[in-house]
CSV table of C-alpha atoms in Angstrom, one decimal:
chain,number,residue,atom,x,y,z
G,13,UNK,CA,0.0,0.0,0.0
G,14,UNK,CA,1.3,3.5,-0.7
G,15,UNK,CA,2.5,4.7,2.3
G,16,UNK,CA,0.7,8.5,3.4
G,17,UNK,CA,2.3,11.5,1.4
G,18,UNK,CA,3.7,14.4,3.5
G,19,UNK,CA,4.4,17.7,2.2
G,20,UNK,CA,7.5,19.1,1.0
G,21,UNK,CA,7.8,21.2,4.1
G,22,UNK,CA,7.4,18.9,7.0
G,23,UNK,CA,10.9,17.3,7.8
G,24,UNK,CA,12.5,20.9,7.5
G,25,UNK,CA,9.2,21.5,9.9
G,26,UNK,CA,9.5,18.8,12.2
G,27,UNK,CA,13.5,19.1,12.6
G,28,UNK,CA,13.5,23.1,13.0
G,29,UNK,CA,10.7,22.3,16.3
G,30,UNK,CA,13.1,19.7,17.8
G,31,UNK,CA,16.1,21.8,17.3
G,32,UNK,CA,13.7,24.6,18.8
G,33,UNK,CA,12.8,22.0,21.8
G,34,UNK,CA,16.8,20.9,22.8
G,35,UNK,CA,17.6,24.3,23.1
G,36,UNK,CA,14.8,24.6,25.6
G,37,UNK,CA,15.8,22.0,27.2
G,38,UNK,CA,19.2,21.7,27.0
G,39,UNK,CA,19.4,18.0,27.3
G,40,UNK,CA,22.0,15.7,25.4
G,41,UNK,CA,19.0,13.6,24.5
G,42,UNK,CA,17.0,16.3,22.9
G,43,UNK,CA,20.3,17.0,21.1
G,44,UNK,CA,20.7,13.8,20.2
G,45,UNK,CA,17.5,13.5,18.6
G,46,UNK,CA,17.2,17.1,16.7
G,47,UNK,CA,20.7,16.3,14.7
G,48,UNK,CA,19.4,12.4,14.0
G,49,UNK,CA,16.2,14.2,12.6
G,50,UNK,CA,18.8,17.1,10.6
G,51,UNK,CA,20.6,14.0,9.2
G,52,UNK,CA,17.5,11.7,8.5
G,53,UNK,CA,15.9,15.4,6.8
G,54,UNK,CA,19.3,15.8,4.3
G,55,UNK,CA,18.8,11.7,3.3
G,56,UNK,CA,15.4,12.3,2.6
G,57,UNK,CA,15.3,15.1,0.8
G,58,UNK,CA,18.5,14.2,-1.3
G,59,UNK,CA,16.6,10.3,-2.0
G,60,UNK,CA,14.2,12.2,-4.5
G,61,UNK,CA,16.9,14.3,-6.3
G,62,UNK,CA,17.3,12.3,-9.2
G,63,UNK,CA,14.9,12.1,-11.9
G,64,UNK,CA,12.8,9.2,-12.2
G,65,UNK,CA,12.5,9.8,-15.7
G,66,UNK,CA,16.1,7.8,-15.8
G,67,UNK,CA,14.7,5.1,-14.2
G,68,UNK,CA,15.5,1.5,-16.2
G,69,UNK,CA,12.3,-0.9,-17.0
G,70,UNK,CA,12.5,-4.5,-17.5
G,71,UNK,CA,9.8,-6.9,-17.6
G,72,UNK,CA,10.4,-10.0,-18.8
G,73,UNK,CA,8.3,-13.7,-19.2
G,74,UNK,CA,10.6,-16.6,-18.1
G,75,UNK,CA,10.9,-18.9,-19.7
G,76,UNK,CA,10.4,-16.5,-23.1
G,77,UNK,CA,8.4,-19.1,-24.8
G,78,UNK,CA,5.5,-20.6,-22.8
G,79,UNK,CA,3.4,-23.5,-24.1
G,80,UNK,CA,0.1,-24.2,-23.1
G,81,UNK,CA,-0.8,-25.8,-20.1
G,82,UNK,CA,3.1,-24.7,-18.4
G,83,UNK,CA,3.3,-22.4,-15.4
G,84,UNK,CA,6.1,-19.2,-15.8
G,85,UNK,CA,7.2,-16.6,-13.8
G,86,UNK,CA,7.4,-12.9,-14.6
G,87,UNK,CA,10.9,-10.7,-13.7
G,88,UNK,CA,11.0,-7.1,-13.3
G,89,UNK,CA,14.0,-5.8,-12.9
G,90,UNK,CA,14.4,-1.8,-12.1
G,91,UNK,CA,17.7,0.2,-11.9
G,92,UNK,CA,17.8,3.7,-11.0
G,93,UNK,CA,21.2,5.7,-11.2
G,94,UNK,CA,22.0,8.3,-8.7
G,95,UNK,CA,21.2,8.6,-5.4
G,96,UNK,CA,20.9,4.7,-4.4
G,97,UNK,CA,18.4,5.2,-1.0
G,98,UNK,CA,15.0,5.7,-2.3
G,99,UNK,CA,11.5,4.3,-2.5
G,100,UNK,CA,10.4,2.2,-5.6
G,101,UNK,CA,6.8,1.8,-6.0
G,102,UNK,CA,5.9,-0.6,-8.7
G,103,UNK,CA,3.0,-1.6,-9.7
G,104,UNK,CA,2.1,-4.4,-12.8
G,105,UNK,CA,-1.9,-4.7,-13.7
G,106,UNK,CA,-0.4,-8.4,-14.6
G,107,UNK,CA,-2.5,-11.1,-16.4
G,108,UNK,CA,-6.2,-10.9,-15.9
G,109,UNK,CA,-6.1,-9.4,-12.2
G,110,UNK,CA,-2.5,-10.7,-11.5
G,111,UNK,CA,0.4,-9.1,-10.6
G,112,UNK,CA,-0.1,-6.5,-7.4
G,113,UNK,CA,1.9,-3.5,-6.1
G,114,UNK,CA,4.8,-3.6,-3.9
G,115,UNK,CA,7.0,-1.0,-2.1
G,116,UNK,CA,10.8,-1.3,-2.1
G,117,UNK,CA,14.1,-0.3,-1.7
G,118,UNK,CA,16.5,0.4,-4.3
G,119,UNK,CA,19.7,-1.1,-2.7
G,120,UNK,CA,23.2,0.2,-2.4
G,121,UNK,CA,23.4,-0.3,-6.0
G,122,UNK,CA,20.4,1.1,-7.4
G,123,UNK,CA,18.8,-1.6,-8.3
G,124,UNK,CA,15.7,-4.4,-7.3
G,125,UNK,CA,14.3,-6.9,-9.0
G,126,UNK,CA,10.8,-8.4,-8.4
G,127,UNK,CA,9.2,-12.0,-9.3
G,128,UNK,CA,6.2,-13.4,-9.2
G,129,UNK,CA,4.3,-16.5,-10.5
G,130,UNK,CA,2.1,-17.1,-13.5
G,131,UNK,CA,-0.5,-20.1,-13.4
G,132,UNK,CA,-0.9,-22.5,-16.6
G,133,UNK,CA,-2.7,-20.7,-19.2
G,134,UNK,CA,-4.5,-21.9,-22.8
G,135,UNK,CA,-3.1,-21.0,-25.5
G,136,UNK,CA,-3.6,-17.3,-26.8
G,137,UNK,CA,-2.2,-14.1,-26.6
G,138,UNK,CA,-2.4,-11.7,-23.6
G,139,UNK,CA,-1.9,-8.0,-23.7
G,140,UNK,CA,0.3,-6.9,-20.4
G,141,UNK,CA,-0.4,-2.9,-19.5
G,142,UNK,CA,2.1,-1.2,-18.9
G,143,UNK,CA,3.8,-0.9,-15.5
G,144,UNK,CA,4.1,1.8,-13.2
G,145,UNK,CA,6.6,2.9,-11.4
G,146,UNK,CA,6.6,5.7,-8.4
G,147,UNK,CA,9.8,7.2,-6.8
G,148,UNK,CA,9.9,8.2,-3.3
G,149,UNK,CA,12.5,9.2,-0.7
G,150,UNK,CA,12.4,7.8,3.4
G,151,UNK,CA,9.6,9.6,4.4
G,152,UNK,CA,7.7,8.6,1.6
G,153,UNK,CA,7.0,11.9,-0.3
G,154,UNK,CA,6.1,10.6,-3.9
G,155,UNK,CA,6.1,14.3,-5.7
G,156,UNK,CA,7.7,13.0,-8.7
G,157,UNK,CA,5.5,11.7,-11.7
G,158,UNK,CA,5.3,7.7,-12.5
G,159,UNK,CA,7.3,6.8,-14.7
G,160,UNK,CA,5.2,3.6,-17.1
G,161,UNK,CA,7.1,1.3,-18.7
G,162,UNK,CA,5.6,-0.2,-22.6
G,163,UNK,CA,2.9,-3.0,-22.6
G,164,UNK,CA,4.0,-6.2,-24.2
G,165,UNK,CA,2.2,-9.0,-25.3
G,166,UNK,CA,2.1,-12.6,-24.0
G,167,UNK,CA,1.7,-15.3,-26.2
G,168,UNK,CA,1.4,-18.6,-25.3
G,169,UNK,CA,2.1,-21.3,-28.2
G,170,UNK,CA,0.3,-24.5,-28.6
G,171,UNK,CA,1.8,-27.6,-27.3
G,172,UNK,CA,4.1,-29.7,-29.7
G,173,UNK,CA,1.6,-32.3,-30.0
G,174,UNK,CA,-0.9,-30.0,-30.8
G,175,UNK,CA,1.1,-27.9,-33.5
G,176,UNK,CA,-0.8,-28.1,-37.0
G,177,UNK,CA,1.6,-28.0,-40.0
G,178,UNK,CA,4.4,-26.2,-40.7
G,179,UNK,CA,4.3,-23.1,-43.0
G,180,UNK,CA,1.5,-21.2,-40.4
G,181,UNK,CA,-1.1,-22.9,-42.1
G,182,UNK,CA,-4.4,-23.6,-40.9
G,183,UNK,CA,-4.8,-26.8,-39.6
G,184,UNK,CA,-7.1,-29.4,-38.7
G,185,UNK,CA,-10.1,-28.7,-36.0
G,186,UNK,CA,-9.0,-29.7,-32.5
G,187,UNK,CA,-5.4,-28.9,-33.5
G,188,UNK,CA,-4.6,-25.8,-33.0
G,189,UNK,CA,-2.6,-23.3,-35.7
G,190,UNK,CA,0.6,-24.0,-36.9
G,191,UNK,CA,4.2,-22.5,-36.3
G,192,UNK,CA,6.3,-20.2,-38.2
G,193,UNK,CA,7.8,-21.9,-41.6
G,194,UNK,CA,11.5,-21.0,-40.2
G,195,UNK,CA,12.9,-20.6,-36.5
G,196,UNK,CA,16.0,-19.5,-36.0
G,197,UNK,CA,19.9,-20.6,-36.4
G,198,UNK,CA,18.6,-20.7,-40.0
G,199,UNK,CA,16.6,-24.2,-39.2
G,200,UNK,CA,14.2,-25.7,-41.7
G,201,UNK,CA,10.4,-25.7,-40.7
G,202,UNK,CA,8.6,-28.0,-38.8
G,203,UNK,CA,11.5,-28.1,-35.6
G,204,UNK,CA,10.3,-28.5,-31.9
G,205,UNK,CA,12.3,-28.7,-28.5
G,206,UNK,CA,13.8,-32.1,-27.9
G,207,UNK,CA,11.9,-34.4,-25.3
G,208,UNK,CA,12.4,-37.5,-23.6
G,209,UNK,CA,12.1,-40.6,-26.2
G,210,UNK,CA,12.6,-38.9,-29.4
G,211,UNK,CA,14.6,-40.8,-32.1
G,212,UNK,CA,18.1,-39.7,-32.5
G,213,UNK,CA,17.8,-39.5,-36.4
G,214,UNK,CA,14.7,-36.4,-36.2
G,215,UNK,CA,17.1,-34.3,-34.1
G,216,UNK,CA,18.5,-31.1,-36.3
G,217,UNK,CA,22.2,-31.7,-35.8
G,218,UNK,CA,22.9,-28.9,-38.0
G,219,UNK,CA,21.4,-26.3,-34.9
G,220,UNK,CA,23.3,-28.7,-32.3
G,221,UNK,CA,26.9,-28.4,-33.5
G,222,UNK,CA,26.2,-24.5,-34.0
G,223,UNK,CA,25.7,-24.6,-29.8
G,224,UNK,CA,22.1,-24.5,-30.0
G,225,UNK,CA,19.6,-26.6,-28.4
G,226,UNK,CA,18.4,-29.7,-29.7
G,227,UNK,CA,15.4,-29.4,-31.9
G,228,UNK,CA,13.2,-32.3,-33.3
G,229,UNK,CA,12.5,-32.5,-37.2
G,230,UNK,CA,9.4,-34.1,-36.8
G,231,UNK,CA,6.0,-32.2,-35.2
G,232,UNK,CA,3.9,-35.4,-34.4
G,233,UNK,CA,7.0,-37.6,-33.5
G,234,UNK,CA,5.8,-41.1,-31.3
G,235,UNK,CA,7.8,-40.9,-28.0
G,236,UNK,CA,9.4,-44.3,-26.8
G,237,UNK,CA,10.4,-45.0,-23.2
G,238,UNK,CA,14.1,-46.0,-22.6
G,239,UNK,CA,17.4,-44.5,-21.9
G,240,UNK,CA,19.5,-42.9,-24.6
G,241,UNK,CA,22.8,-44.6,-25.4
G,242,UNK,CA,25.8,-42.5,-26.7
G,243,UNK,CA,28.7,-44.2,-28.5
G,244,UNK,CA,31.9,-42.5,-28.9
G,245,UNK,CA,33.8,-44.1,-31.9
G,246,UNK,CA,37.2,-42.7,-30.3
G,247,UNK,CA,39.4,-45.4,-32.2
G,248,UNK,CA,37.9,-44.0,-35.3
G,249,UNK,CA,39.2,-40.3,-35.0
G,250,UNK,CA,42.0,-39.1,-35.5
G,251,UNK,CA,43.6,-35.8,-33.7
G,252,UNK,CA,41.8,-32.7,-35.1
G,253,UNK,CA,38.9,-31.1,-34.8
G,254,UNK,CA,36.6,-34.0,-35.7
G,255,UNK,CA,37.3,-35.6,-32.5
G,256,UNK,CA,36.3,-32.2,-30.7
G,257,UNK,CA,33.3,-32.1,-32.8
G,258,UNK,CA,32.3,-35.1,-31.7
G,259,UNK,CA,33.1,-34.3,-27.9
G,260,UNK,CA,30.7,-31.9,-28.0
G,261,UNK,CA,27.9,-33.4,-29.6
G,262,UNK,CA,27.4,-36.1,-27.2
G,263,UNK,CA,28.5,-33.5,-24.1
G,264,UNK,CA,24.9,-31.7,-25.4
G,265,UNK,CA,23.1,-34.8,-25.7
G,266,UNK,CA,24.3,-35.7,-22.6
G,267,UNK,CA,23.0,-32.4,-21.0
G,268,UNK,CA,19.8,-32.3,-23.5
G,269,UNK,CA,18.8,-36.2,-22.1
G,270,UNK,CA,19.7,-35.1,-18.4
G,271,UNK,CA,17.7,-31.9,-18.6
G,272,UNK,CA,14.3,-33.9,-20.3
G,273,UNK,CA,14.9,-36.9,-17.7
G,274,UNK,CA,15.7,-39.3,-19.7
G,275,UNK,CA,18.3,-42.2,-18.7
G,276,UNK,CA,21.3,-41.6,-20.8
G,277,UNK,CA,24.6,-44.2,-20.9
G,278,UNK,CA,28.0,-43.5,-22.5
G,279,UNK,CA,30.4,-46.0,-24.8
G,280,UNK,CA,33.6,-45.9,-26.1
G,281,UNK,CA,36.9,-47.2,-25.9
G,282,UNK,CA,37.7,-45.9,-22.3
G,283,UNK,CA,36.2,-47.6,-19.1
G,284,UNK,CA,32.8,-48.7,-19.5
G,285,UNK,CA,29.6,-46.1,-18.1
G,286,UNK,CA,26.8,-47.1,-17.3
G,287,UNK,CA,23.4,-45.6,-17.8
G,288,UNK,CA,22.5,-42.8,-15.0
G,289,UNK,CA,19.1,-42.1,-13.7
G,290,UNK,CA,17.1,-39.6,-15.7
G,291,UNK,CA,18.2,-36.4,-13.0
G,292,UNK,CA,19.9,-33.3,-14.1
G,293,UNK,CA,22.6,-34.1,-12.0
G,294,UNK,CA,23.4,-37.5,-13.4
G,295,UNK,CA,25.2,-35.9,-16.3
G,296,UNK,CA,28.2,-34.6,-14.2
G,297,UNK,CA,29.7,-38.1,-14.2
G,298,UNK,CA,29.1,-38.6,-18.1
G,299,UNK,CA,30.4,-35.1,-18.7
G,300,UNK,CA,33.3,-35.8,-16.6
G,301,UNK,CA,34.1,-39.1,-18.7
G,302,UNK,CA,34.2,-37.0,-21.9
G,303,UNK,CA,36.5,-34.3,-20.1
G,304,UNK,CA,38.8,-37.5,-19.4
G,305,UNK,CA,38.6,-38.8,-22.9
G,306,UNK,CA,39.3,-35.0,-24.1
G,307,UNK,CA,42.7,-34.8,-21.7
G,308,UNK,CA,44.2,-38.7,-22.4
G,309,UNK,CA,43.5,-38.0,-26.3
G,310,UNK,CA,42.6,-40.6,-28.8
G,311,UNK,CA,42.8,-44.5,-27.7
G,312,UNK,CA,46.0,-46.1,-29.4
G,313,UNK,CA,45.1,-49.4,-31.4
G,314,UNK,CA,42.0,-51.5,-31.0
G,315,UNK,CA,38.6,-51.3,-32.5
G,316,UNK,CA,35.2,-50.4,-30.7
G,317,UNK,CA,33.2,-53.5,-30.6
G,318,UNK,CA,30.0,-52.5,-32.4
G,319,UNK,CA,28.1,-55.3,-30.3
G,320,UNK,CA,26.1,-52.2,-28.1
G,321,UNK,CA,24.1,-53.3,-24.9
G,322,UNK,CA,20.7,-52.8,-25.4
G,323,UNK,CA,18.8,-49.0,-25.6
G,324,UNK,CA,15.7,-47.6,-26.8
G,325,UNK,CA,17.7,-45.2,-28.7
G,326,UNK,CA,21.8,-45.1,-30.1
G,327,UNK,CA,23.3,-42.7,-31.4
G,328,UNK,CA,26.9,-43.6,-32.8
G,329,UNK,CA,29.5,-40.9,-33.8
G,330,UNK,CA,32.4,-41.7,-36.1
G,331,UNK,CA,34.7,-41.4,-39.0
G,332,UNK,CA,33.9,-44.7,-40.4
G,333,UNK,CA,30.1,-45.2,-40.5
G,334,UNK,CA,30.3,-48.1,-42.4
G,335,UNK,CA,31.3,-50.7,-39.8
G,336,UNK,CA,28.2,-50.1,-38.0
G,337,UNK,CA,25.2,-51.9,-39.2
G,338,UNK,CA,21.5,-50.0,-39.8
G,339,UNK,CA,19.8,-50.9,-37.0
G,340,UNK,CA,16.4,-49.5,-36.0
G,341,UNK,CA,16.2,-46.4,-33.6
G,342,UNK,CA,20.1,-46.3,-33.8
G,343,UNK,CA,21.3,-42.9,-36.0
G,344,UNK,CA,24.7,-43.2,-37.0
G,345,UNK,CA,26.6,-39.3,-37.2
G,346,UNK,CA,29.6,-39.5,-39.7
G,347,UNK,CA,32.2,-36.7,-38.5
G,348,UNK,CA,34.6,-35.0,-40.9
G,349,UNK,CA,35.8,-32.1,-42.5
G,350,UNK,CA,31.6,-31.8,-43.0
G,351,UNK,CA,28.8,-32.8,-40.9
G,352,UNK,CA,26.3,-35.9,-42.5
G,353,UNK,CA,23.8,-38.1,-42.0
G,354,UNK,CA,23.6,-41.8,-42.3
G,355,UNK,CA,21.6,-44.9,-41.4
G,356,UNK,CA,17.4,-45.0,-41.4
């Protein structure tokens, strides 16, 4: 709640009358008191110097892409140069009667940030109004005009599964409308975030090895349920960049399988891994394994058996793609001077 606006002239007021009542009482404490009000008077009225048209809006959605049915939180972050000890009073109209108002202090380096939650909505766009910000100083004198940041718009995108075709064209009732014909890192149409139990040989390696996330090719892609096994071919390499090309595509599986919670094993030529639980955490080990791999260098002599343990999925990285046999829901990745795809 906005705290009760004084006018300009009561802390000169009030200190002047305490200063008057030490001297007529001649007391240390009275003293005391009139030059803590003298100092408190010179914060307060030097808090509401600056301007507040300086002030810094940010409002942001995280995560900046929300799909149907996911919950997200909204950030506003404020800076104000100058004079660091001020109020901030913000307020955000929010989503349909969310959002709120809240008093705060703009720390010792001029800046606060505020968060709050936003519930699972349908699909659809949402106009935000723009917020409002107040500046204040100690006493809570708000003589300055608010300073509104711009509206955005929400939009909340259709679940994967319920993505019509690619291109934006209108799709089938029950549906829902389709997605842009081309997403960025130059990717062809029709891509969607990775998830748990997608084949290996939909995923857009193209965005992958340019350090973007893992995207799926295919909109309406069956999920299967397994872990996700990862064979490094290190034999197969020789020292270059192909074998650091390779160390990095199955360090972002790896994290990509982890972050979906999927199980996810490692194989190469090195000790043998075992498939982790499906936790975040249970990369580190795999991670650390390729690190290890990275810092001994390539394995001297030998071949990688190409007898795999079992998996729902495989995904085999190599130089020599033809020693491994098509086998369904296993994608074989040859590495080289360039990039390409082999096996079903």
């Amino acid at each position: 709640m906005k705290p009760a606006a004084l006018p300009w002239w009561a802390p000169p007021a009030l200190t002047t009358f305490l200063l008057v009542f030490a001297w007529a009482q001649s007391s240390r404490l009275a003293w005391g008191t009139a030059l803590a009000a003298g100092a408190w008077t010179l914060v307060a009225l030097a808090g509401i110097a600056p301007d507040p048209r300086r002030l810094e809006l940010h409002r942001a959605v995280s995560p900046g892409r929300l799909e149907a049915g996911e919950a997200g939180e909204v950030v506003i972050r404020l800076r104000r140069p100058g004079w660091p000890w001020s109020v901030l009073e913000v307020e955000d109209p929010g989503l349909e009667g969310l959002g709120g108002r809240w008093l705060l202090w703009a720390g010792g380096r001029g800046w606060a940030e505020l968060r709050y939650r936003l519930p699972a909505l349908p699909r659809g766009v949402y106009p935000l109004p723009p917020l409002t910000v107040g500046v204040g100083d100690l006493w809570g004198v708000w003589r300055r005009p608010d300073r509104r940041g711009p509206g955005e718009e929400l939009r909340v995108w259709p679940r994967p599964l319920e993505a019509g075709p690619p291109g934006g064209a209108e799709a089938e009732p029950g549906k829902g409308p389709g997605i842009p014909h081309r997403g960025p890192w130059g990717s062809p149409a029709g891509l969607r975030p990775y998830r748990a139990g997608d084949r290996p040989s939909r995923l857009d390696w193209r965005r992958l090895t340019r350090g973007g996330p893992p995207l799926t090719k295919d909109l309406e892609e069956g999920a299967h349920t397994g872990p996700l096994l990862i064979v490094l071919d290190s034999p197969a390499f020789r020292p270059g960049p192909a074998f650091e090309r390779a160390l990095s595509l199955a360090a972002g599986l790896i994290r990509a399988a982890a972050r979906q919670g999927q199980a996810v094993g490692l194989w190469d030529a090195g000790p043998p891994v075992r498939y982790l639980p499906p936790r975040v955490d249970a990369a580190i080990p795999l991670l650390d394994h390729l690190a290890a791999a990275a810092a001994r260098g390539l394995e001297a002599g030998g071949r990688l058996q190409t007898a795999l343990p079992p998996a729902a999925a495989t995904v085999v990285l190599t130089t020599e793609p033809e020693r491994w046999p098509a086998m369904p829901a296993q994608q074989v990745i040859r590495i080289g001077s360039r990039w390409e795809e082999t096996g079903p």
